[in-house]
PDB file of C-alpha atoms in Angstrom:
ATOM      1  CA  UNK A   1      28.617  17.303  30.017  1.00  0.00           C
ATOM      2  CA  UNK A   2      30.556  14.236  30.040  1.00  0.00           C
ATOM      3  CA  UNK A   3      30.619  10.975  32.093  1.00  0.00           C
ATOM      4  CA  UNK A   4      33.205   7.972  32.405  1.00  0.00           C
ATOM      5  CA  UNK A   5      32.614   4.931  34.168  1.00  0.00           C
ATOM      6  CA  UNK A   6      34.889   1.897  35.170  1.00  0.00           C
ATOM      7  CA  UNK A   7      33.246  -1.560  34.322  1.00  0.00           C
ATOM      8  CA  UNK A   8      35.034  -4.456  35.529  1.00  0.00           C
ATOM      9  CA  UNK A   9      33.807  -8.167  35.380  1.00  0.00           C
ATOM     10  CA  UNK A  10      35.319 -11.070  37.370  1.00  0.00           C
ATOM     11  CA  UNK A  11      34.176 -14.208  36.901  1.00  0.00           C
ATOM     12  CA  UNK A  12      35.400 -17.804  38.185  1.00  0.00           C
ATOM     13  CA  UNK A  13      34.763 -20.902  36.964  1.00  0.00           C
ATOM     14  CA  UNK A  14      35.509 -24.678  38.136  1.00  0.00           C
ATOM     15  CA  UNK A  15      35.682 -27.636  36.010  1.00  0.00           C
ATOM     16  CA  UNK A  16      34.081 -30.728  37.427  1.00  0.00           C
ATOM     17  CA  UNK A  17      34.957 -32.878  34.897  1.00  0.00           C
ATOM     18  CA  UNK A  18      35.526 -32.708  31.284  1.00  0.00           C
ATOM     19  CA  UNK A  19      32.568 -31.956  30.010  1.00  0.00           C
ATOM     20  CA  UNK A  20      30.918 -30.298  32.900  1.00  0.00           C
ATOM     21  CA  UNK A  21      31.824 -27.116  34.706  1.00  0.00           C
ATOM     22  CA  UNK A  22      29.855 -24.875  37.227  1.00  0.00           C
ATOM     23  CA  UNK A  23      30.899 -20.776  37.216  1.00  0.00           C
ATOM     24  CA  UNK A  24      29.678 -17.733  38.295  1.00  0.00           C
ATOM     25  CA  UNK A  25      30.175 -13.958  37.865  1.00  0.00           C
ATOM     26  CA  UNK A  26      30.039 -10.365  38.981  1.00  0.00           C
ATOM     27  CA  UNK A  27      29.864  -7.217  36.769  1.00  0.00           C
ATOM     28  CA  UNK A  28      29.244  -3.959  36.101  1.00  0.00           C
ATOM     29  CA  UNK A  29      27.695  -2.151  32.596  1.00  0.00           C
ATOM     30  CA  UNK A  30      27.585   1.252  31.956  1.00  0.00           C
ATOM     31  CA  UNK A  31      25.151   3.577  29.990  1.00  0.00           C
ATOM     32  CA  UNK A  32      26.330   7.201  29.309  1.00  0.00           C
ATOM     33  CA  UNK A  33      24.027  10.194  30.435  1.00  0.00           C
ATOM     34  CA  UNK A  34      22.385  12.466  27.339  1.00  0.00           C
ATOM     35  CA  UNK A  35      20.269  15.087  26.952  1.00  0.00           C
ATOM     36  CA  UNK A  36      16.454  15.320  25.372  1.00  0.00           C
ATOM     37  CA  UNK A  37      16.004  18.347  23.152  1.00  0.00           C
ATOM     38  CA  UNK A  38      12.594  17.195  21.722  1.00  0.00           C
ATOM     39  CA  UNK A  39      10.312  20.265  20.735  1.00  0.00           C
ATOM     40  CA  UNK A  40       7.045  20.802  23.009  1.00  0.00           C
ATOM     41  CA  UNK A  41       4.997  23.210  20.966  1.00  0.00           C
ATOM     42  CA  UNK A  42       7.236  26.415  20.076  1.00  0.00           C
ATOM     43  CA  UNK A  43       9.433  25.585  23.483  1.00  0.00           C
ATOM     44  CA  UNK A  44      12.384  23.354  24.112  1.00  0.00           C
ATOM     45  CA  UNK A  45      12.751  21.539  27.237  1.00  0.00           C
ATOM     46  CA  UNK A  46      15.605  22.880  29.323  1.00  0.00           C
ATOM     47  CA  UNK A  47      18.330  20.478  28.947  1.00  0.00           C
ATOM     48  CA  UNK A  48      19.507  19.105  31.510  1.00  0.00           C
ATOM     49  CA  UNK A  49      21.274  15.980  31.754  1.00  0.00           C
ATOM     50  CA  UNK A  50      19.861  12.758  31.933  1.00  0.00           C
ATOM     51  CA  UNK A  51      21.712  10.390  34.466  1.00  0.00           C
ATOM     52  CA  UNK A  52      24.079   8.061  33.500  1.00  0.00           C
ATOM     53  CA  UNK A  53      22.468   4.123  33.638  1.00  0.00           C
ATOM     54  CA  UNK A  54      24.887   1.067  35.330  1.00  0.00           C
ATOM     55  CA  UNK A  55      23.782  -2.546  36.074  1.00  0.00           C
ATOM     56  CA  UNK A  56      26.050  -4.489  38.523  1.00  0.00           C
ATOM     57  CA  UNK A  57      24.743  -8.313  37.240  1.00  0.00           C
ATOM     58  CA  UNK A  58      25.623 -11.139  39.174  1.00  0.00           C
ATOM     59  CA  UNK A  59      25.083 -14.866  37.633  1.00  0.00           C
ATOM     60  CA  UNK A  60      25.910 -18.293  38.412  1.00  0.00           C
ATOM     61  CA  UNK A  61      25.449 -21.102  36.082  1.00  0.00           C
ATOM     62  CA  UNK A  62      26.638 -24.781  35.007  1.00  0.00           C
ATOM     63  CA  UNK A  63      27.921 -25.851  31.397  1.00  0.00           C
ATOM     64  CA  UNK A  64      27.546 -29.723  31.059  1.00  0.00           C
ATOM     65  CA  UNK A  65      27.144 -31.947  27.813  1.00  0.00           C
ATOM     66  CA  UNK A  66      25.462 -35.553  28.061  1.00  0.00           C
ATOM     67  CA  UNK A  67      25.371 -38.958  25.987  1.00  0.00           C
ATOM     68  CA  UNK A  68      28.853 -38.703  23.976  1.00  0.00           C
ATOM     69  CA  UNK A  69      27.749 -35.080  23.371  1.00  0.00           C
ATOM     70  CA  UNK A  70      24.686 -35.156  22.187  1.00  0.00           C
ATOM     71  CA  UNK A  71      23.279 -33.737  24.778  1.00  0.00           C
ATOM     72  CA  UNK A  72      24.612 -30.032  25.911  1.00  0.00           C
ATOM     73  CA  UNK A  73      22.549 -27.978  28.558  1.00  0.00           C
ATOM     74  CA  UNK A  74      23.518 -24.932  29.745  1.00  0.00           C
ATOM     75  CA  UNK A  75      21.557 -23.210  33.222  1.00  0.00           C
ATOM     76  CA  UNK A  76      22.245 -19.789  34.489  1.00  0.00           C
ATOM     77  CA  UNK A  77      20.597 -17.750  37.351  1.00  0.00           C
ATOM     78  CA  UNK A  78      21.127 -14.272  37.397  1.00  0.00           C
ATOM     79  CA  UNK A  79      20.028 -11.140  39.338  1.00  0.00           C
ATOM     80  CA  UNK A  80      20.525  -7.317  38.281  1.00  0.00           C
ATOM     81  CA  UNK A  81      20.347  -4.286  39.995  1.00  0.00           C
ATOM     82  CA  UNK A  82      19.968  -1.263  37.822  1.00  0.00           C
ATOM     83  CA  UNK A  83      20.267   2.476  39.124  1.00  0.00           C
ATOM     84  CA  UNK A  84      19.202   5.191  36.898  1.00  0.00           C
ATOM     85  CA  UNK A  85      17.526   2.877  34.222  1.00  0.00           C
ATOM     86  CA  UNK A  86      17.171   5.434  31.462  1.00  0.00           C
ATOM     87  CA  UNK A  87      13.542   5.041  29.653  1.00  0.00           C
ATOM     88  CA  UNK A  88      10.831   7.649  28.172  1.00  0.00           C
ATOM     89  CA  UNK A  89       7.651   8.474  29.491  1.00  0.00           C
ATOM     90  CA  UNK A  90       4.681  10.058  27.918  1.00  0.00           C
ATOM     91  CA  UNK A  91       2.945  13.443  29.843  1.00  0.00           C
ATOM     92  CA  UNK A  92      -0.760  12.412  30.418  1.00  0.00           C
ATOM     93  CA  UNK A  93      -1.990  16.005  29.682  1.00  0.00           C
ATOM     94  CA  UNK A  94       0.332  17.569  26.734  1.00  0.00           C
ATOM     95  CA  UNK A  95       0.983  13.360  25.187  1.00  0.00           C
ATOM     96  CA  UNK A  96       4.414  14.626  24.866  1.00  0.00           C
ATOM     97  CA  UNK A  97       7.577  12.156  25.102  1.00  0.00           C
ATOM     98  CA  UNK A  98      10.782  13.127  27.281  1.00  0.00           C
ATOM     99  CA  UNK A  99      13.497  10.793  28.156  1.00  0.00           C
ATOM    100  CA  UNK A 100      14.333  10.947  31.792  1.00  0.00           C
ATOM    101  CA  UNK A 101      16.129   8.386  34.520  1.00  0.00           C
ATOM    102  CA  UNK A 102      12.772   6.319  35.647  1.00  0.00           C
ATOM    103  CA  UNK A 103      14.031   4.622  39.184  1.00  0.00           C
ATOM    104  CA  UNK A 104      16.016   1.729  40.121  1.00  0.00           C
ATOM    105  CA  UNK A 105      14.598  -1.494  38.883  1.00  0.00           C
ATOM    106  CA  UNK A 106      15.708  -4.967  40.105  1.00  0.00           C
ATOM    107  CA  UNK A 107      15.703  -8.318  37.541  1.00  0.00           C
ATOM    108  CA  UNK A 108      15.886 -12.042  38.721  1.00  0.00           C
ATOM    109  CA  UNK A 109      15.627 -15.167  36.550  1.00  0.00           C
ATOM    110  CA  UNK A 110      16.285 -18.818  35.417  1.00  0.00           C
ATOM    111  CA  UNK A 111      17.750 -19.343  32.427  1.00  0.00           C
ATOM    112  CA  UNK A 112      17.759 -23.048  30.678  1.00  0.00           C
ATOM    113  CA  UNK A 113      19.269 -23.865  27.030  1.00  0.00           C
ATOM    114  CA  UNK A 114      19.184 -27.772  25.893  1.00  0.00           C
ATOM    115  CA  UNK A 115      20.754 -28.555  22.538  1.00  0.00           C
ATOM    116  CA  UNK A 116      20.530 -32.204  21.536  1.00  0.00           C
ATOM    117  CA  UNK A 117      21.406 -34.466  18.688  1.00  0.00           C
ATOM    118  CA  UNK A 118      19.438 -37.632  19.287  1.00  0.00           C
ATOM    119  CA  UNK A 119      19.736 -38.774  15.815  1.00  0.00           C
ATOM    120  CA  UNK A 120      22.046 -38.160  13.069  1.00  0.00           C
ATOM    121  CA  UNK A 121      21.699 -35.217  11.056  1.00  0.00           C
ATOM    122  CA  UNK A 122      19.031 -34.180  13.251  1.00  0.00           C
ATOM    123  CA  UNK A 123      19.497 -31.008  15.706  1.00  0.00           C
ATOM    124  CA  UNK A 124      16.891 -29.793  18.298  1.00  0.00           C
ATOM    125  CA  UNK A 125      17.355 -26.248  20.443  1.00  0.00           C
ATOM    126  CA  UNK A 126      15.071 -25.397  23.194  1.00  0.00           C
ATOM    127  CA  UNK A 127      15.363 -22.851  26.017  1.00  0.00           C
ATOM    128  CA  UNK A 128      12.923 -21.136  28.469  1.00  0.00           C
ATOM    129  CA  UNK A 129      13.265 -18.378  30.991  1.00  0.00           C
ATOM    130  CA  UNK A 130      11.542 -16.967  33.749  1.00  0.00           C
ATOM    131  CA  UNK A 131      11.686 -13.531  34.785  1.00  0.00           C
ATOM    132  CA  UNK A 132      10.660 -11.430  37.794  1.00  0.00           C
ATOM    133  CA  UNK A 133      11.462  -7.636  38.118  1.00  0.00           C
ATOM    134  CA  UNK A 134      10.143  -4.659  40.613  1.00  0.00           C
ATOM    135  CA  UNK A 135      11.171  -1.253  40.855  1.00  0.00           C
ATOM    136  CA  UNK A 136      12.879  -0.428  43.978  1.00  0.00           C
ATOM    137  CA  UNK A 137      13.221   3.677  43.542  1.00  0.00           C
ATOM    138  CA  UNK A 138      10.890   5.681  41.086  1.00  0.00           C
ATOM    139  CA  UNK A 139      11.959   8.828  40.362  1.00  0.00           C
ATOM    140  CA  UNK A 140       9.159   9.778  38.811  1.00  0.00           C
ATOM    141  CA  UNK A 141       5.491  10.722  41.124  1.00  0.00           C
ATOM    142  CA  UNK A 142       3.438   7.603  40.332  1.00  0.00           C
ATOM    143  CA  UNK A 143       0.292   9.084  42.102  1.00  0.00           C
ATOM    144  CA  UNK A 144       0.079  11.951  39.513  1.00  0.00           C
ATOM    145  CA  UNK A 145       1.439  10.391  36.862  1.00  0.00           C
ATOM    146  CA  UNK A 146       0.366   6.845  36.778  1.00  0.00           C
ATOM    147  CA  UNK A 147      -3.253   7.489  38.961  1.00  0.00           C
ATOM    148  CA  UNK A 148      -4.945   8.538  35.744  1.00  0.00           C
ATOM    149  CA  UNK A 149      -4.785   5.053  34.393  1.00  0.00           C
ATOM    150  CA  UNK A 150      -5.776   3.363  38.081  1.00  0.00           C
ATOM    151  CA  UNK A 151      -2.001   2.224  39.015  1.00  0.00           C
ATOM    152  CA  UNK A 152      -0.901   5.229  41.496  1.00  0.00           C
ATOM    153  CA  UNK A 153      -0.296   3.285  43.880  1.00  0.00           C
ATOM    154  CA  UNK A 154       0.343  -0.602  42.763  1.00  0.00           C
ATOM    155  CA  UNK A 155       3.760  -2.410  42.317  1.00  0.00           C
ATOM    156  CA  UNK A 156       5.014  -1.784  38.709  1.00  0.00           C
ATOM    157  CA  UNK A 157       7.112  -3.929  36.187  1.00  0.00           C
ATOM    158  CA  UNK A 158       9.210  -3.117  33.978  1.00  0.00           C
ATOM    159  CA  UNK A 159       8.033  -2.967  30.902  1.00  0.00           C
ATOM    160  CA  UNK A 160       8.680  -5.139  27.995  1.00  0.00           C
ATOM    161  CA  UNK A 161       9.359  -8.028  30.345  1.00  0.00           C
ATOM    162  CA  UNK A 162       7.339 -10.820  30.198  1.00  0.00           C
ATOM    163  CA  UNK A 163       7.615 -13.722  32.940  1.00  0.00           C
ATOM    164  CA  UNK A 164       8.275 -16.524  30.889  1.00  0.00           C
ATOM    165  CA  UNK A 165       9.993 -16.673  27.776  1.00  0.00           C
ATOM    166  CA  UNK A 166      10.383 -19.450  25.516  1.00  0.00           C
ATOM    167  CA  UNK A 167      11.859 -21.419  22.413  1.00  0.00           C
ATOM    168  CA  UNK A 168      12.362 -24.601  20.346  1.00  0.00           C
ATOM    169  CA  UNK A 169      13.795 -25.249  17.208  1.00  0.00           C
ATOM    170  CA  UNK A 170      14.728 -28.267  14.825  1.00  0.00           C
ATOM    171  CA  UNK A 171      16.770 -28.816  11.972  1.00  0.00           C
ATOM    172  CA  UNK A 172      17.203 -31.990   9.955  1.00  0.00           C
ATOM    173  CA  UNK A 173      19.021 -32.123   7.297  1.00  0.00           C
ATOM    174  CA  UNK A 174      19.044 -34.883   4.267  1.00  0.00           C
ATOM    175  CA  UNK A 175      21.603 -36.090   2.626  1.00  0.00           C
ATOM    176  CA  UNK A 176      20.704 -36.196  -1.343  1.00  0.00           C
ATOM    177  CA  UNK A 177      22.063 -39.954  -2.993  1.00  0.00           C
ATOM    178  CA  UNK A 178      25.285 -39.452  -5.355  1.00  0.00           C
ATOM    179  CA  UNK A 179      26.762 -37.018  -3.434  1.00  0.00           C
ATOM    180  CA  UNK A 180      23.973 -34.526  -5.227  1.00  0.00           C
ATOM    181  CA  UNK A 181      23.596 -31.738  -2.018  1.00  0.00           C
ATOM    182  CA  UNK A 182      21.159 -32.138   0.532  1.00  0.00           C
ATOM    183  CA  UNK A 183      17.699 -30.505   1.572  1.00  0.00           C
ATOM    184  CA  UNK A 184      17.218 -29.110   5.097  1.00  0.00           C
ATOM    185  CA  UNK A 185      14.281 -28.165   6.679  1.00  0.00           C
ATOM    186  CA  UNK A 186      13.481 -26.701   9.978  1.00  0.00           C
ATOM    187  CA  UNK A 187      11.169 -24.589  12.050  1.00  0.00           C
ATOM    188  CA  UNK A 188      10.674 -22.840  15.339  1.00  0.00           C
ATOM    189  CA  UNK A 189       8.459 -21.915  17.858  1.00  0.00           C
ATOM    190  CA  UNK A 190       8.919 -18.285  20.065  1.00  0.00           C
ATOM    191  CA  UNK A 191       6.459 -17.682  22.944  1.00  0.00           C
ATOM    192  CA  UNK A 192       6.264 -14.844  25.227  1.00  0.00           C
ATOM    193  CA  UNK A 193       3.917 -14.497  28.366  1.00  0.00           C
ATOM    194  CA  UNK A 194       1.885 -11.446  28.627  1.00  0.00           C
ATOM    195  CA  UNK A 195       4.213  -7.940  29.439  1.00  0.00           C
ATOM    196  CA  UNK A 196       2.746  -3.864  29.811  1.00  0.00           C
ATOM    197  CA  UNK A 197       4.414  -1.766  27.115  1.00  0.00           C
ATOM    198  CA  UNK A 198       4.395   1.078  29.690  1.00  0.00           C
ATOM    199  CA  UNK A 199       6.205   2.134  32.744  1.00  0.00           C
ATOM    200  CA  UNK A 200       2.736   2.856  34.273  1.00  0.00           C
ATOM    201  CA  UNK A 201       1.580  -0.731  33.347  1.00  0.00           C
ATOM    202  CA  UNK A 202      -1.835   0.766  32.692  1.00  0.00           C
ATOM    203  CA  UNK A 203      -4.232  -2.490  30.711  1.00  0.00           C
ATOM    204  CA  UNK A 204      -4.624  -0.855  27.856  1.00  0.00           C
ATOM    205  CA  UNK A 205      -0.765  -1.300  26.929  1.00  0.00           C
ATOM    206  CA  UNK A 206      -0.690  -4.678  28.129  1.00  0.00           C
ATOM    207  CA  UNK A 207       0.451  -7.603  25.586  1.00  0.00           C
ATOM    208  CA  UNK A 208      -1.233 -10.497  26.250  1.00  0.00           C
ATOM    209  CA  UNK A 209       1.235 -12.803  25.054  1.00  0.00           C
ATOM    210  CA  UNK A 210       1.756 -14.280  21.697  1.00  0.00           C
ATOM    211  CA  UNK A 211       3.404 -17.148  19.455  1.00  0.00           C
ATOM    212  CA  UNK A 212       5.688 -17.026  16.829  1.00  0.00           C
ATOM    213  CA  UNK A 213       6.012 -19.868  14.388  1.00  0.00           C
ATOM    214  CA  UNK A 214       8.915 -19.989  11.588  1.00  0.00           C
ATOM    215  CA  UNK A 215      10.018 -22.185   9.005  1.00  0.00           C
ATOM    216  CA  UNK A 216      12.454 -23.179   5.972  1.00  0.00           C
ATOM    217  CA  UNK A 217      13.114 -25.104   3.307  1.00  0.00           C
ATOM    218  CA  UNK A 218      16.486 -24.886   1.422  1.00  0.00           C
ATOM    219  CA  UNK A 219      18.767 -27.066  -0.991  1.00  0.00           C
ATOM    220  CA  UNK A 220      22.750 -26.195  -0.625  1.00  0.00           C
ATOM    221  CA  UNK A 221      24.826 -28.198  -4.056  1.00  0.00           C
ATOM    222  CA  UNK A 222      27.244 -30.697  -3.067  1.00  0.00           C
ATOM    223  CA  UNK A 223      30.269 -28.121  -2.674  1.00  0.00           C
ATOM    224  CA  UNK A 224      28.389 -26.317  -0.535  1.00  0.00           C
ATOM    225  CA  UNK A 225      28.608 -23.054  -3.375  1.00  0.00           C
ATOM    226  CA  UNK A 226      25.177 -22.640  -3.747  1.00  0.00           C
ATOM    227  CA  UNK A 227      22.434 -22.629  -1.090  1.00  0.00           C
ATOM    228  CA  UNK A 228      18.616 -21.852  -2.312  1.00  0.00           C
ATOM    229  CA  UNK A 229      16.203 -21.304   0.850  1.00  0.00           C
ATOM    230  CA  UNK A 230      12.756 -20.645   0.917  1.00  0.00           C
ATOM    231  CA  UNK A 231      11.137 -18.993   4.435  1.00  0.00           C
ATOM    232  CA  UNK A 232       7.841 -18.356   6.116  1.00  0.00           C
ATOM    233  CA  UNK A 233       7.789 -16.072   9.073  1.00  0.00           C
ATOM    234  CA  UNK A 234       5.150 -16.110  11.515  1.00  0.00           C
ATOM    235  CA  UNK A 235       3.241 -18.835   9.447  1.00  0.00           C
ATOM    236  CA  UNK A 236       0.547 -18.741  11.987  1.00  0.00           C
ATOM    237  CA  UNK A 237       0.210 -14.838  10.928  1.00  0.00           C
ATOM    238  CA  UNK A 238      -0.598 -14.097  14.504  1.00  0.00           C
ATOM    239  CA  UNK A 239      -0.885 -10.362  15.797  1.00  0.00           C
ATOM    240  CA  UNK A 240       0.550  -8.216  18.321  1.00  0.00           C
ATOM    241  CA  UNK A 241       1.626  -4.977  19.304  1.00  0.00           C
ATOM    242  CA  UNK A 242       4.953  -4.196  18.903  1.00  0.00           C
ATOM    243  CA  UNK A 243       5.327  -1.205  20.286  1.00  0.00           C
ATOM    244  CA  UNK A 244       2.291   1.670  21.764  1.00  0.00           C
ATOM    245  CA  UNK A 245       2.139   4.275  24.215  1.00  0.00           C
ATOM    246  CA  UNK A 246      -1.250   5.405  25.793  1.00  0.00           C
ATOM    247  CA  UNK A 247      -2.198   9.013  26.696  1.00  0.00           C
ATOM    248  CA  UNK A 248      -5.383   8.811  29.296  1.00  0.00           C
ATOM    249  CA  UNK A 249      -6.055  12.872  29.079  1.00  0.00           C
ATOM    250  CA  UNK A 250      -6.465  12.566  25.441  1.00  0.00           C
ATOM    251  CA  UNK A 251      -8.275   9.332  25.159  1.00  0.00           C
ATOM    252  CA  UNK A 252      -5.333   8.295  22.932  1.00  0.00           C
ATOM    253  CA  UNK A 253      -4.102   4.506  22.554  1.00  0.00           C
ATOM    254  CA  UNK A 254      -1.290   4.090  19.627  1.00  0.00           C
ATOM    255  CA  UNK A 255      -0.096   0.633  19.079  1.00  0.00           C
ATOM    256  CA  UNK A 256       2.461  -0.461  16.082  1.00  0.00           C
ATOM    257  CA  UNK A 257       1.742  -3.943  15.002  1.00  0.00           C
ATOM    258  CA  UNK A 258       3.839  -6.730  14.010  1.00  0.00           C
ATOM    259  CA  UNK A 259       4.573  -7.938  10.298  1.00  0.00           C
ATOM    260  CA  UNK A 260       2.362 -10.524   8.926  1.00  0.00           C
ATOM    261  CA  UNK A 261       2.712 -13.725   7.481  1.00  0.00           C
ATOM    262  CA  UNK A 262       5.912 -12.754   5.533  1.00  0.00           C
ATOM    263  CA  UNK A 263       7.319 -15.398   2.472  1.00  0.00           C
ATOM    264  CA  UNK A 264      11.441 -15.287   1.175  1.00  0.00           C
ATOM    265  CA  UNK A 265      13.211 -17.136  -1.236  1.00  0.00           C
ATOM    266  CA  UNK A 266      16.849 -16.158  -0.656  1.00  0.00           C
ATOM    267  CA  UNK A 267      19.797 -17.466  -2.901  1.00  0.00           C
ATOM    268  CA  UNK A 268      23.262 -17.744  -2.210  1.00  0.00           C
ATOM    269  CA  UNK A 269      26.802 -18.605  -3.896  1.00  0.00           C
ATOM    270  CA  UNK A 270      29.754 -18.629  -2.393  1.00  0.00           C
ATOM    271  CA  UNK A 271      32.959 -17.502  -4.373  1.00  0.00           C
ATOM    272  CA  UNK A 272      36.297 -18.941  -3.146  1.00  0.00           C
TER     273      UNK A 272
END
């Protein structure tokens, strides 16, 4: 089986001055179909082809930078319609996974990035999102499928989607005296609202939410050869589920957690 697809993108955009510009865009992406051969006891599935997945995405946005540049912000709205959205899904009786064309799903959103520089040597990034999404077509039969776990019949997300997204990040960086390097340190902060890791959205598979906080240390030499930098990852060591699937007929919830509090001392040199 084969599939071809053409994906164009136009996009205009309009300069209102020189450091601000408004745009917007139209678009189409393009997943190729495949085929599930997964084992189910001694018996294959029969294999037939899994629909090909497109998005047409549609955006509009502004671009503008602020106070002799120190001040960039960049805002985009967006909405996608996806047909065929290719995901897997877990039978409730047998717990086995197949791979199959779920629906149609529609995503809408805001979008907002501000990157300033209010004092020298000092950066700070921040950017939230909010996101709304609903199936439109579901391919699969929710009563049977998704009754087991109470939502036959309720409005599903998609999964892995939480509502609102979010992130900040600084960076300053010191200057050693007698031109000996400098030190930087920074740190950031990732939060995501709460999102179902399911298709069915049943509670048990729903992430609450959670916050991620980061942060370095490093010292790069004065010509910028070698660069020693020492890391903590989620420095709050908080815990979530990465990724789990959940199997009502069996009683079965399996949830893969996230790394903990994770320490790196990385050093590089730079050969010209």
């Amino acid at each position: 089986k084969s599939w071809s697809s053409v994906t164009p993108r136009v996009a205009l955009d309009y300069q209102l001055a020189d450091d601000k510009m408004v745009y917007t865009s139209v678009s189409k992406g393009f997943k190729s179909g495949s085929f599930d051969g997964r084992e189910v006891g001694t018996a294959l599935y029969n294999l037939q082809p899994i629909e090909p997945e497109t998005v047409y995405a549609y955006e509009i946005g502004a671009k503008a930078e602020w106070l002799d540049n120190r001040l960039r912000s960049n805002l985009a709205v967006f909405f996608n319609d996806f047909q065929d959205l290719q995901g897997t899904g877990t039978d409730q009786q047998t717990g086995a996974l197949t791979r199959f064309s779920v629906g149609d799903v529609e995503t809408k959103g805001v979008e907002l990035e501000i990157v300033a520089e209010p004092i020298r040597n000092l950066s700070i990034t921040g950017n939230i999102g909010f996101l709304e999404t609903k199936f439109t077509t579901i391919n699969f039969d929710q009563v049977a499928d998704c009754g087991p776990v109470g939502t036959g019949t309720q409005a599903l997300q998609l999964k892995f989607s939480p509502k609102v997204s979010s992130f900040l990040a600084a960076n300053y960086r010191i200057p050693l005296a007698g031109e000996r390097g400098a030190i930087t340190v920074g740190a950031d902060w990732t939060r995501k609202s709460s999102f179902y890791h399911s298709s069915c959205n049943p509670l048990p598979t729903k992430e609450d939410g959670y916050d991620l906080l980061n942060a370095q240390i490093g010292y790069e030499s004065a010509d910028g050869r070698w660069t020693v930098t020492g890391y903590i990852k989620n420095a709050a060591n908080e815990e979530y589920a990465a990724g789990q699937f959940f199997i009502p007929g069996l009683g079965f919830n399996s949830a893969y957690f996230n790394a903990p509090r994770t320490w790196a001392v990385s050093l590089r040199y730079t050969i010209d």
